[in-house]
CSV table of C-alpha atoms and ligand atoms in Angstrom, one decimal:
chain,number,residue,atom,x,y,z
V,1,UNK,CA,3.1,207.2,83.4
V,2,UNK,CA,4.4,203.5,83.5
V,3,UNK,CA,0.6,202.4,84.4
V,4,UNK,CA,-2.9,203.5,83.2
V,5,UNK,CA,-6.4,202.4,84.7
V,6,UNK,CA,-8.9,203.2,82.5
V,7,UNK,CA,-12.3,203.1,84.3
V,8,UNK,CA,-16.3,203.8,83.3
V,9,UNK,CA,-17.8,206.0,85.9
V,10,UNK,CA,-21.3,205.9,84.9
V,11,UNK,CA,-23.4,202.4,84.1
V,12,UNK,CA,-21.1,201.1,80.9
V,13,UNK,CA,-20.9,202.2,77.5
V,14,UNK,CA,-19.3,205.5,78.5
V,15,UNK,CA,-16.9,204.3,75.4
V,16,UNK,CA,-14.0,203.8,77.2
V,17,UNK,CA,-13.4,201.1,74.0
V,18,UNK,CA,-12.6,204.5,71.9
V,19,UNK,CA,-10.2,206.0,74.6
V,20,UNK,CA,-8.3,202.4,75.7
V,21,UNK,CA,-7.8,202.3,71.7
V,22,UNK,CA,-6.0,206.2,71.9
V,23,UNK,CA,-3.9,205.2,75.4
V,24,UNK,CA,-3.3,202.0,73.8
V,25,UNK,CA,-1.3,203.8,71.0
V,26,UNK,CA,1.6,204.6,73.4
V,27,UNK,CA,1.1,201.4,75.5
V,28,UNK,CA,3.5,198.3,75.4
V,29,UNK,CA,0.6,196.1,77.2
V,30,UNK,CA,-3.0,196.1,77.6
V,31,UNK,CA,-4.5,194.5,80.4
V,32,UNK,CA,-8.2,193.3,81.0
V,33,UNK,CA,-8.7,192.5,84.6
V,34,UNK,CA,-13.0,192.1,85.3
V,35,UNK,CA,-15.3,191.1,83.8
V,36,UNK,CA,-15.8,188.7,80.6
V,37,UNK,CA,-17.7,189.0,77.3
V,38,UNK,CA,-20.6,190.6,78.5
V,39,UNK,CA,-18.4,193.5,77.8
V,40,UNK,CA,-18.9,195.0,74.0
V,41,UNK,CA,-15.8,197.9,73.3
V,42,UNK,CA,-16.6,199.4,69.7
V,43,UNK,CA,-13.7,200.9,68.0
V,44,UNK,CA,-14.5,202.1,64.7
V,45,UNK,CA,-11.3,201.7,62.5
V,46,UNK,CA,-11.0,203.6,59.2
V,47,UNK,CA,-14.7,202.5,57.3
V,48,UNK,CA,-14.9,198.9,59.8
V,49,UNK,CA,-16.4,198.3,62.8
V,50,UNK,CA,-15.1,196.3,65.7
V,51,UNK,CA,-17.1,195.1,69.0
V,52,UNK,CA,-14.4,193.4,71.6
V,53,UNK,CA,-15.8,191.7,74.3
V,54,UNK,CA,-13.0,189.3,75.6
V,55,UNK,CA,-10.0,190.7,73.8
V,56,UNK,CA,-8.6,193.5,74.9
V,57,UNK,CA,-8.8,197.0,72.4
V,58,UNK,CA,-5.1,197.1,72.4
V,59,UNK,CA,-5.3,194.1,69.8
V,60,UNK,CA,-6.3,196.6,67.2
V,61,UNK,CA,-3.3,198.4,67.5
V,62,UNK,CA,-0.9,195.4,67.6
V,63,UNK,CA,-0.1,195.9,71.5
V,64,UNK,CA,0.2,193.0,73.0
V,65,UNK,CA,-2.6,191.8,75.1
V,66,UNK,CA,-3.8,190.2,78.6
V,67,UNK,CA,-6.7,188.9,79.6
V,68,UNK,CA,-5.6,188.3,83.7
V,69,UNK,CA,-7.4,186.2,86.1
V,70,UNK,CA,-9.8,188.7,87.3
V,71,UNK,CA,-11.4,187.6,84.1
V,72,UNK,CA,-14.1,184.8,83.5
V,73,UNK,CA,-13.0,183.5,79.5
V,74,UNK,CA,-15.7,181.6,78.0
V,75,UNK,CA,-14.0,179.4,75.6
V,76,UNK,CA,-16.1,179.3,72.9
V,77,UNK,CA,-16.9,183.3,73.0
V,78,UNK,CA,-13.4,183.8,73.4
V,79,UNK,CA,-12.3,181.7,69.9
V,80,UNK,CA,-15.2,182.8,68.2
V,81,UNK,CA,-13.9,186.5,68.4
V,82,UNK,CA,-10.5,185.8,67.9
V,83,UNK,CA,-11.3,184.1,65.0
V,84,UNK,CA,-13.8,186.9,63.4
V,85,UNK,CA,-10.5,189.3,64.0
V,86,UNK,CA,-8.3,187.5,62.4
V,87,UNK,CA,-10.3,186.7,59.5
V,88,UNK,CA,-10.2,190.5,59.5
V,89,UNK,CA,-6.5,190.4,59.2
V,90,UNK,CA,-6.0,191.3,63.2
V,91,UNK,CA,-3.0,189.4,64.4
V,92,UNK,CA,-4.2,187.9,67.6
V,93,UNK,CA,-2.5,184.8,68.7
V,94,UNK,CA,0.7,186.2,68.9
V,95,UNK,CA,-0.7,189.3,70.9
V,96,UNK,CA,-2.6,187.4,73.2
V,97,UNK,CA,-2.1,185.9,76.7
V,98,UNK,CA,-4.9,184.2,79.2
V,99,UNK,CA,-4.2,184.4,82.9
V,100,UNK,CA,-3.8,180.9,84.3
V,101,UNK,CA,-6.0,181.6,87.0
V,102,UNK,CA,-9.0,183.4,85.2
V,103,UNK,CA,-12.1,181.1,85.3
V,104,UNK,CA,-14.1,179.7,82.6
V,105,UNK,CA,-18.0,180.5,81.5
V,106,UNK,CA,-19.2,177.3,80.4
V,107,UNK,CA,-22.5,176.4,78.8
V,108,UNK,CA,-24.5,175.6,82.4
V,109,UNK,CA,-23.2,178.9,83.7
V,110,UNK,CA,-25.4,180.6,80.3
V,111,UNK,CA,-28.2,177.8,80.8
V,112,UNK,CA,-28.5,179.1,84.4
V,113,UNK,CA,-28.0,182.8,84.0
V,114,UNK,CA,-31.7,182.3,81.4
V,115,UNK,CA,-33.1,180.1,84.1
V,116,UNK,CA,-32.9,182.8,87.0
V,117,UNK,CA,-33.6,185.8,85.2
V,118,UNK,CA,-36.8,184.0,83.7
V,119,UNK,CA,-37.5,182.9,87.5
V,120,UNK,CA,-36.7,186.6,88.5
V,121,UNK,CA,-40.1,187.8,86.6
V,122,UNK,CA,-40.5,191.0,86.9
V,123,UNK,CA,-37.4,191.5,89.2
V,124,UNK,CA,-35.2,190.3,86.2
V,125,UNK,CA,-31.8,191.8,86.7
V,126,UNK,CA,-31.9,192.5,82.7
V,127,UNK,CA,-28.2,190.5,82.5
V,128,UNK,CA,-26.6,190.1,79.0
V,129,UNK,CA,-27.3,185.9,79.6
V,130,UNK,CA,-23.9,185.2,79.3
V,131,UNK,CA,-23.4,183.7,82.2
V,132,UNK,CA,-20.9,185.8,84.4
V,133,UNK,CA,-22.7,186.1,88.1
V,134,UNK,CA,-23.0,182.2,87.6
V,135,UNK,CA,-19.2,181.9,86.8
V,136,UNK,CA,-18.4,184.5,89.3
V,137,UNK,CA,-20.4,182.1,91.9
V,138,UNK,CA,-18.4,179.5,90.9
V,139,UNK,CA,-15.6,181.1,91.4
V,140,UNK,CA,-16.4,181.7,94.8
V,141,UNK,CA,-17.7,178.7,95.6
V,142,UNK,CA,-14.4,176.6,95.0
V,143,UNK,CA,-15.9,174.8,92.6
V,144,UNK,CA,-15.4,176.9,89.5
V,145,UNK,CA,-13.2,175.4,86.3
V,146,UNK,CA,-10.0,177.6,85.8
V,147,UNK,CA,-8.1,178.4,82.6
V,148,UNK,CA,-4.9,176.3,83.6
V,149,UNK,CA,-7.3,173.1,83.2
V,150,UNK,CA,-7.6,174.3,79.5
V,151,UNK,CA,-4.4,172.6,79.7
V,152,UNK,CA,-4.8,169.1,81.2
V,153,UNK,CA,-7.8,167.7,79.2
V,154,UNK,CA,-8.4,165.1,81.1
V,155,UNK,CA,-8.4,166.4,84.6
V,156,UNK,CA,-11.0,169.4,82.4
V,157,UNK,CA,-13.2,166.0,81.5
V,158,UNK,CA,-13.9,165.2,85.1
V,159,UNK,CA,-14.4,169.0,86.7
V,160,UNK,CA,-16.7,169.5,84.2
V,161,UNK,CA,-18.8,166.0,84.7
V,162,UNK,CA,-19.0,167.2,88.4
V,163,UNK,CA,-20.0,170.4,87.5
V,164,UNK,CA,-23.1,169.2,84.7
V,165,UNK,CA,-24.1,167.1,87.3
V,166,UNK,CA,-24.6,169.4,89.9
V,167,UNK,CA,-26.1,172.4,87.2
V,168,UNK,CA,-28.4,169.6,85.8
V,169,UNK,CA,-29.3,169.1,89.0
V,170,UNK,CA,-30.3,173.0,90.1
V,171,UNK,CA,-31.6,173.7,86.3
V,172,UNK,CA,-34.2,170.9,86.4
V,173,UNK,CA,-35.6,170.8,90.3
V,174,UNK,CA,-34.9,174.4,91.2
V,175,UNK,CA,-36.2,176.0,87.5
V,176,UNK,CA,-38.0,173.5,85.5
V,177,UNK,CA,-35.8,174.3,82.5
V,178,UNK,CA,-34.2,171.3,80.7
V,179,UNK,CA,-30.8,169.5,81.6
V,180,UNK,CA,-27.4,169.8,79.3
V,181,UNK,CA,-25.7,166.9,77.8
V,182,UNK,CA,-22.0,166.1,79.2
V,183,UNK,CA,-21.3,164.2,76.0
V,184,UNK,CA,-23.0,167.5,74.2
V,185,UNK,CA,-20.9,170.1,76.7
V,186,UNK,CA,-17.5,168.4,76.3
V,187,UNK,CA,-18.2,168.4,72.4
V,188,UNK,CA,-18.7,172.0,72.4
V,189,UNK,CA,-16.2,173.4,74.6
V,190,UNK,CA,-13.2,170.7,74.7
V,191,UNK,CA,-12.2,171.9,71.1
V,192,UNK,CA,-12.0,175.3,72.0
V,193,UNK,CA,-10.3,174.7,75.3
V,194,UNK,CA,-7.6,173.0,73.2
V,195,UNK,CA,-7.1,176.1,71.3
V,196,UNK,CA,-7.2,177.8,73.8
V,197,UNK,CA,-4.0,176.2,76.0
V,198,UNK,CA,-0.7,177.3,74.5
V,199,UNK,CA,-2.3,180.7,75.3
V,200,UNK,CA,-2.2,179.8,78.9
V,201,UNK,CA,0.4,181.5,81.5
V,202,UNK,CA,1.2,183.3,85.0
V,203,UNK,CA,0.1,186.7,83.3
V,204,UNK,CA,0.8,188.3,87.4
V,205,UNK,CA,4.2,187.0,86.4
V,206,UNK,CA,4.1,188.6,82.7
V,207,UNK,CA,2.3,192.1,84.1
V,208,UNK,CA,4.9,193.0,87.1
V,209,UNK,CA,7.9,191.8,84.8
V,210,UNK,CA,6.9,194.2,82.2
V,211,UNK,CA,6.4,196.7,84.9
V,212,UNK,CA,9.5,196.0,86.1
V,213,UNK,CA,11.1,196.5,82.5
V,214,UNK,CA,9.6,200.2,82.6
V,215,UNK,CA,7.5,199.6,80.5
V,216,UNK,CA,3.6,200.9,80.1
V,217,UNK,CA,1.0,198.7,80.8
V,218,UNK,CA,-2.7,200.4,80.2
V,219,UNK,CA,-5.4,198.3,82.2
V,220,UNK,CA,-8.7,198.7,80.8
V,221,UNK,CA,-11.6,198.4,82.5
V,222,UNK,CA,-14.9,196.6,81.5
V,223,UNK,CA,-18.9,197.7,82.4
V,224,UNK,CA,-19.0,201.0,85.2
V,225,UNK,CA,-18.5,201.7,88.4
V,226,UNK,CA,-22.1,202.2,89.7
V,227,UNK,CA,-22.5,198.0,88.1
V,228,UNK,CA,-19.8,197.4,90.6
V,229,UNK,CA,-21.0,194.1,92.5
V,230,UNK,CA,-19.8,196.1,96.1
V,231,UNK,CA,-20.9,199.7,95.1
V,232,UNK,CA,-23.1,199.7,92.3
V,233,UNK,CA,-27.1,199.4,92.0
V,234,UNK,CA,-27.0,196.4,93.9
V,235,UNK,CA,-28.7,193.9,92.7
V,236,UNK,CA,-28.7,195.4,89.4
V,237,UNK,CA,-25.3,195.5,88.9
V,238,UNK,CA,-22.7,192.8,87.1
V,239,UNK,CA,-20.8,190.4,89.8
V,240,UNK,CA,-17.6,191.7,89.4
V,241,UNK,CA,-15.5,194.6,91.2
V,242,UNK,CA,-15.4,197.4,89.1
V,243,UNK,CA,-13.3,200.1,90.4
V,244,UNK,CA,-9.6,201.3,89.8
V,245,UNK,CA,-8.5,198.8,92.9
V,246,UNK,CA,-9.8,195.7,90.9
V,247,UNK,CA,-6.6,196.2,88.6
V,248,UNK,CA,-4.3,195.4,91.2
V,249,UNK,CA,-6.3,192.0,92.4
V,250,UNK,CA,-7.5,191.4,88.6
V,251,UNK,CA,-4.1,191.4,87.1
V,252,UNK,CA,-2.0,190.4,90.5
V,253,UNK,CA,-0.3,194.1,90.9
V,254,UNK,CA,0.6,196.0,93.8
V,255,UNK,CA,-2.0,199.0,94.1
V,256,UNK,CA,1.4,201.1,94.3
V,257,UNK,CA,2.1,200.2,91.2
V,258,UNK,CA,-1.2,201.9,89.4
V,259,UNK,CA,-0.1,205.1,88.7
V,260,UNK,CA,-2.9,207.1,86.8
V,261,UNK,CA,-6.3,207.2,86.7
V,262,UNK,CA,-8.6,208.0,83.8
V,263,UNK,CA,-12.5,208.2,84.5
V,264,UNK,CA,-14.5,207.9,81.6
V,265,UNK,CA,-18.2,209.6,81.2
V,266,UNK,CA,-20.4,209.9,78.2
V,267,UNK,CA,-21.4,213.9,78.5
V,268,UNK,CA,-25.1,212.2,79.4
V,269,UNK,CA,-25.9,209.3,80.8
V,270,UNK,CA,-27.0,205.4,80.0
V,271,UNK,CA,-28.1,202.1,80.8
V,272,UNK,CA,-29.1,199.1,79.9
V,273,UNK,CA,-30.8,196.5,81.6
V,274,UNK,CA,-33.0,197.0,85.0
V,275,UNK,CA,-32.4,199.2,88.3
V,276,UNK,CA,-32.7,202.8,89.1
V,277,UNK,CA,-31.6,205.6,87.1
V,278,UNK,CA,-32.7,209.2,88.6
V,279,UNK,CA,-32.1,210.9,86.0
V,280,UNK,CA,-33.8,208.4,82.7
V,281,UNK,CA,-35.9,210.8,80.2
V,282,UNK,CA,-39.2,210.3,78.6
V,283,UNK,CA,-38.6,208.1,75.8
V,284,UNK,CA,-39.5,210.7,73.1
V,285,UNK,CA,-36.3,212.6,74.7
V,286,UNK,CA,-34.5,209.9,74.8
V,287,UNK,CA,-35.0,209.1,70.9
V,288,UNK,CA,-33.3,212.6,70.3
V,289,UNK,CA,-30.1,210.5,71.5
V,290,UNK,CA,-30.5,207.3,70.7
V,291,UNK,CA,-29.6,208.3,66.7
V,292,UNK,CA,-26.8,209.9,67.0
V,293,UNK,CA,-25.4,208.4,70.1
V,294,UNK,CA,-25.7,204.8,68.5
V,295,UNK,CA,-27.4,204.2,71.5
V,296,UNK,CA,-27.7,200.0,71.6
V,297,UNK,CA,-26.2,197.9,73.4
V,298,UNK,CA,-23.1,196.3,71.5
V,299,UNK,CA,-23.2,193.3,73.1
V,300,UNK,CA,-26.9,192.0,73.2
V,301,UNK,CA,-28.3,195.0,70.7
V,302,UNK,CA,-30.9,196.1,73.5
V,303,UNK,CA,-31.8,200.0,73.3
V,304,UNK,CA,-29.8,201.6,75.9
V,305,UNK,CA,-32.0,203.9,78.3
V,306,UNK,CA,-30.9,207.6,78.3
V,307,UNK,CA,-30.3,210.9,80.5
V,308,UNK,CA,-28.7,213.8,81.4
V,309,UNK,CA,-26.0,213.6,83.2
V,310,UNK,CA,-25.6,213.1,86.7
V,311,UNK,CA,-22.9,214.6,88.7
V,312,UNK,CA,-24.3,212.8,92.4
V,313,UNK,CA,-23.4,208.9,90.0
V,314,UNK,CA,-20.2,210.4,88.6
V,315,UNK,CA,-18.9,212.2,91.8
V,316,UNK,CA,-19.2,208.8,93.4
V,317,UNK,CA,-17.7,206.9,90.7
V,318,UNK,CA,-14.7,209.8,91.4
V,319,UNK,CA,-14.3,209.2,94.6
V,320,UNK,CA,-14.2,205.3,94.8
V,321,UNK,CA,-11.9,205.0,91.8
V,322,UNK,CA,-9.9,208.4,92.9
V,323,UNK,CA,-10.3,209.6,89.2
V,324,UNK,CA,-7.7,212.2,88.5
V,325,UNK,CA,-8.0,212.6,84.7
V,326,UNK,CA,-11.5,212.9,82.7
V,327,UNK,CA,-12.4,211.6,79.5
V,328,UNK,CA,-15.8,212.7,78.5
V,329,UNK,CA,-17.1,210.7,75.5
V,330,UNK,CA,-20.4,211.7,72.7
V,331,UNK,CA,-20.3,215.4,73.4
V,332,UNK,CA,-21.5,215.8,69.7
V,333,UNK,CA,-24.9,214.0,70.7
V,334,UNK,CA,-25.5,217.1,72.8
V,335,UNK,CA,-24.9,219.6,69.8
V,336,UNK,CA,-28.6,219.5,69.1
V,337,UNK,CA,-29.9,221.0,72.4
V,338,UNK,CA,-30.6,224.8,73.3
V,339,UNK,CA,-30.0,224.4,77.1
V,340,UNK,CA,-28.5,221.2,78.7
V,341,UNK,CA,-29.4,219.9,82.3
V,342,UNK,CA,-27.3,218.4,85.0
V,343,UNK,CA,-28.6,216.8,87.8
V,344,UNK,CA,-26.1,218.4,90.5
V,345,UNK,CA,-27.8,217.0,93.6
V,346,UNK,CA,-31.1,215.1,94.7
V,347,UNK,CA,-34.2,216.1,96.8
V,348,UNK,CA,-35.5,212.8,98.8
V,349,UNK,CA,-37.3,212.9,101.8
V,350,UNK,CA,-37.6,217.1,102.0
V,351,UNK,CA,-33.7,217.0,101.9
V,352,UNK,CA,-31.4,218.3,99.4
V,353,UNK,CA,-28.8,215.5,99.6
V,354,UNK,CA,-25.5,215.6,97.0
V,355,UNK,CA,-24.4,211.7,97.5
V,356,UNK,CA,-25.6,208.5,96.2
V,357,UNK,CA,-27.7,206.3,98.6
V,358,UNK,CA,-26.9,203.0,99.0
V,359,UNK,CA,-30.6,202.1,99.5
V,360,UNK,CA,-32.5,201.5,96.2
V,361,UNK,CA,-35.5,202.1,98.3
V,362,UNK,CA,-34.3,205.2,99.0
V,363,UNK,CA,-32.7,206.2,96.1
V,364,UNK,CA,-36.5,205.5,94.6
V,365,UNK,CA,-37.8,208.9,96.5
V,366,UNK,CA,-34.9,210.7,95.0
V,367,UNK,CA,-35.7,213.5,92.3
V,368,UNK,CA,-33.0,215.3,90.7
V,369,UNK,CA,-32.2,218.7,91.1
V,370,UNK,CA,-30.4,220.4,87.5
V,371,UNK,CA,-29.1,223.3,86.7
V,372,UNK,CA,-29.0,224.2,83.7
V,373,UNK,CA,-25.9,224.9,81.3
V,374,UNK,CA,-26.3,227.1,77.9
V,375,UNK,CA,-26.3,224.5,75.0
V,376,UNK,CA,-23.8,225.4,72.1
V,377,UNK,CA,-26.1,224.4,68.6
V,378,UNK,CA,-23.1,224.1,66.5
V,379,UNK,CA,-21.3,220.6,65.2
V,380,UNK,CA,-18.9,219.8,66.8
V,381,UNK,CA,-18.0,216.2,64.9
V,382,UNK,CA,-15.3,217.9,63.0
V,383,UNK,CA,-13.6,220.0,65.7
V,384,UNK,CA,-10.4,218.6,66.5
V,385,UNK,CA,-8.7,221.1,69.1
V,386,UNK,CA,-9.6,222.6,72.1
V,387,UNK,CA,-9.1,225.8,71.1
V,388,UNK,CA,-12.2,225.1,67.9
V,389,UNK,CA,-14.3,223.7,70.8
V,390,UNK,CA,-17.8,226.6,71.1
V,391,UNK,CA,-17.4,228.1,74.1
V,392,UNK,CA,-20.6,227.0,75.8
V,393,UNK,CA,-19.2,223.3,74.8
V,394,UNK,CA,-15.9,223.8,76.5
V,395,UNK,CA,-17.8,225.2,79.7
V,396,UNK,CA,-19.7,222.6,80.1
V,397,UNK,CA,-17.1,220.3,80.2
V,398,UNK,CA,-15.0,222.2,82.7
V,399,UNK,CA,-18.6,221.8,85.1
V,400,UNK,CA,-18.5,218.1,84.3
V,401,UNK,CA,-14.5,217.6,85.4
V,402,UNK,CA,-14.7,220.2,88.2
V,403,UNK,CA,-17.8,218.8,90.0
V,404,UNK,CA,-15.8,215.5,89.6
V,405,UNK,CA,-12.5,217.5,91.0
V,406,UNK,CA,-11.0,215.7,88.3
V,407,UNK,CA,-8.8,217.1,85.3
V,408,UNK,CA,-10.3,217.3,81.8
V,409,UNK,CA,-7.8,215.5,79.5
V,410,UNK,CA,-10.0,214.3,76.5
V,411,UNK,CA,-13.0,215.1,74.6
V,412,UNK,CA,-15.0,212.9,72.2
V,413,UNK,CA,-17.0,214.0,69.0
V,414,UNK,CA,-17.3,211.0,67.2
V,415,UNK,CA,-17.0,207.5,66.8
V,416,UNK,CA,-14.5,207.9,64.2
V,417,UNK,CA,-10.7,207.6,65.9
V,418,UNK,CA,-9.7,211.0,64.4
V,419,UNK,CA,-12.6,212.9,66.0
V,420,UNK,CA,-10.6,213.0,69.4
V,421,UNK,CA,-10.0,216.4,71.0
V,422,UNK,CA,-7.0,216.3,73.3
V,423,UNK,CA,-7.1,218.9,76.3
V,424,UNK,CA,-4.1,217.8,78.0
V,425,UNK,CA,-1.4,215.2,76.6
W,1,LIG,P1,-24.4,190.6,83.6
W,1,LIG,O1,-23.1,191.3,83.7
W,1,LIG,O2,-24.6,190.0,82.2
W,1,LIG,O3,-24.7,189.7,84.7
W,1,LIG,O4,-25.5,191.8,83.6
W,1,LIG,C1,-25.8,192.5,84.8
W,1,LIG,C2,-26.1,194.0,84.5
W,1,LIG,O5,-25.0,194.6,84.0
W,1,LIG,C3,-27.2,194.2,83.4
W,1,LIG,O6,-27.9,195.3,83.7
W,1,LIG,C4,-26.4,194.4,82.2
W,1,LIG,O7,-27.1,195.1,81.2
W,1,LIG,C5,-25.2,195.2,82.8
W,1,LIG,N1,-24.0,195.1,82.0
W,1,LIG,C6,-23.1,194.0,81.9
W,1,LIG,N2,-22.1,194.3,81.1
W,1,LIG,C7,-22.3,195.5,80.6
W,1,LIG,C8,-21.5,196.4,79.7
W,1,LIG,O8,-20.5,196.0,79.2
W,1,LIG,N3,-22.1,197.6,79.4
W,1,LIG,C9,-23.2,198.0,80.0
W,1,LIG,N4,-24.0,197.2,80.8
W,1,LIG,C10,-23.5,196.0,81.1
W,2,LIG,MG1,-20.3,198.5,76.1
């Protein structure tokens, strides 16, 4: 397949990190097109850990790497990381290429995001405070700072004096919180914008060529599709789209030209930060996971909330990204348990109902309705084939991929990159 999407279909942290790093292997590009570093991909490589939050995973591998202009790049996150991997012997800059078009996260954008979450109260969104709805809205507004002025310092000096200004302006009448220095902001981020410019380039341009060259370019998808800002929790979602179809706009490519889809799932289900989640367990249940399942956040180290699966959030997440191929991530977690629930449908309102309501009010009176799968009480963290999977194990991911009508294609036992069970190559 000359293209791969690689998409969460739960809340994030489904690890799609671990399985962009095995499709990355056999890819000649590696595309991030949503999103920006509230994002935290952990690959585990030999003894070392890596988090990724602007750099795409394919970096580990030596593939080279785009982050396209359905990106926002904060500056300083973005040389801060680069600089941590290559202090770690990655090779970055020459692997690495920033869309023209992508927008920046500046410091207002992170003064603001802690100024309307502390306004929010109790209502707080939960965000990972680094700015990205207010870049997003920036964005939108016409008023946002792109990565192209990375390159024209001067014309970057006045957008962002217009920009403190106006932030100033909203951060001290609207919140009450204090105002940033321009002197301060351009100290800060002119440095790494300058680091940043040779980096600079039409990546639509780049993307299509190398599509056009045959070659395979693996698009990797940040956070999950029910945090989608058009089909997720809304308003506890992130403020970007999501979904397979946010390649194409993301990274400037034809939706023809996305040829597979991979949906990824953790064999339960997480989240972190506010807004519903039917199918959240008691938190002396959802200790039993947390362990194992390295269950905190990798971006802002929060404890990730935890359930059993939920076939009504992933059958969604099938439909809106049309998920052919399934990757289900930390079945090992579930080793432990002597039967294992799935939430198959809801009751709300005296109704069985088997979709996802759009109404959080309404999604409030939902209970979940499980059926219950045999657990398997063996370890699986060293099986490494299909065929060694226990056979309660391998049912239950057949139930997961056929109540997605989606084909199983991977299975993950570990964070390890050997303890990788492929089902079909
Ligand atoms: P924001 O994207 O920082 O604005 O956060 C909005 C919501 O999305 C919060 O609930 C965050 O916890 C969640 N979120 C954002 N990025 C990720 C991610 O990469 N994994 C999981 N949750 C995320
Ligand atoms: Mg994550």
């Amino acid at each position: 397949m000359p293209s791969t999407v690689v998409v969460g279909a739960q809340w994030g942290d489904e690890g799609k990190g671990r399985v962009v790093d095995i499709y990355a292997k056999r890819a000649d590009m590696v595309v991030r097109f949503q999103g920006g570093n509230n994002a935290g991909h952990t690959v585990l490589v030999g003894e070392e850990h890596f988090a990724l939050h602007l750099i795409p995973t394919g970096i580990l591998r030596g593939t080279s790497c785009v982050i396209a202009n359905g990106v926002v790049v904060d500056p300083q996150g973005l040389v801060e990381e680069m600089r941590d991997l290559e202090a770690r012997g990655v090779a970055v800059r020459d692997n690495l290429l920033i869309g023209e078009n992508a927008h920046l996260v500046l410091p207002y954008h992170r003064a603001l995001d802690a100024a309307e979450e502390k306004a929010r109260g109790a209502a707080a969104i939960g965000t990972t405070l680094r700015g990205i709805g207010q870049a997003y809205t920036d964005k939108y507004a016409r008023s946002g700072i792109r990565a192209l002025d990375m390159t024209q310092p001067e014309a970057l000096r006045e957008k962002l004096a217009a920009n403190v200004a106006q932030k100033n302006a909203l951060l001290v009448k609207i919140y009450d919180a204090e105002p940033l220095d321009f002197d301060q902001v351009c100290a800060e981020v002119a440095p790494a914008c300058e680091e940043l410019a040779p980096l600079v380039t039409d990546t639509a341009a780049l993307i299509n060529r190398a599509l056009d060259e045959g070659k395979r370019v693996l698009f990797e998808g940040a956070q999950g599709t029910l945090l989608d800002v058009d089909f997720g929790t809304y308003p506890f979602c992130t403020s970007s789209n999501i979904i397979a179809a946010a390649a194409g706009v993301g990274a400037g490519v034809s939706p023809k030209r996305l040829d597979a889809i991979v949906g990824v799932v953790k064999a339960y289900t997480t989240r972190v930060g506010g807004g519903p989640f039917p199918t959240e367990c008691p938190p002396d249940l959802a200790e039993k996971f947390r362990h194992q399942g390295r269950e905190f956040g990798s971006t802002t180290g929060r404890p990730r909330r935890i359930g059993w699966f939920d076939a009504v959030v992933t059958r969604k997440a099938a439909m809106l990204n049309g998920i052919e191929k399934l990757a289900v991530t930390h079945l090992d977690v579930l080793d432990q348990f002597d039967t294992i629930p799935i939430c198959v449908a809801y009751h709300s309102d005296g109704e069985v109902r088997d979709t996802f309501p759009n109404s959080l009010a309404h999604l409030e009176r939902c209970t979940p309705i499980y059926e219950e799968m045999p657990g398997w009480r063996r370890d699986t963290t060293g099986v490494r084939s299909a065929a060694d999977l226990p056979r309660a194990a391998r049912a239950y991911l057949d139930r997961l991929a056929q109540m997605m009508g989606a084909q199983l294609c991977m299975a993950l036992v570990g964070p390890r990159r050997d303890q990788t069970i492929v089902i079909e190559a």
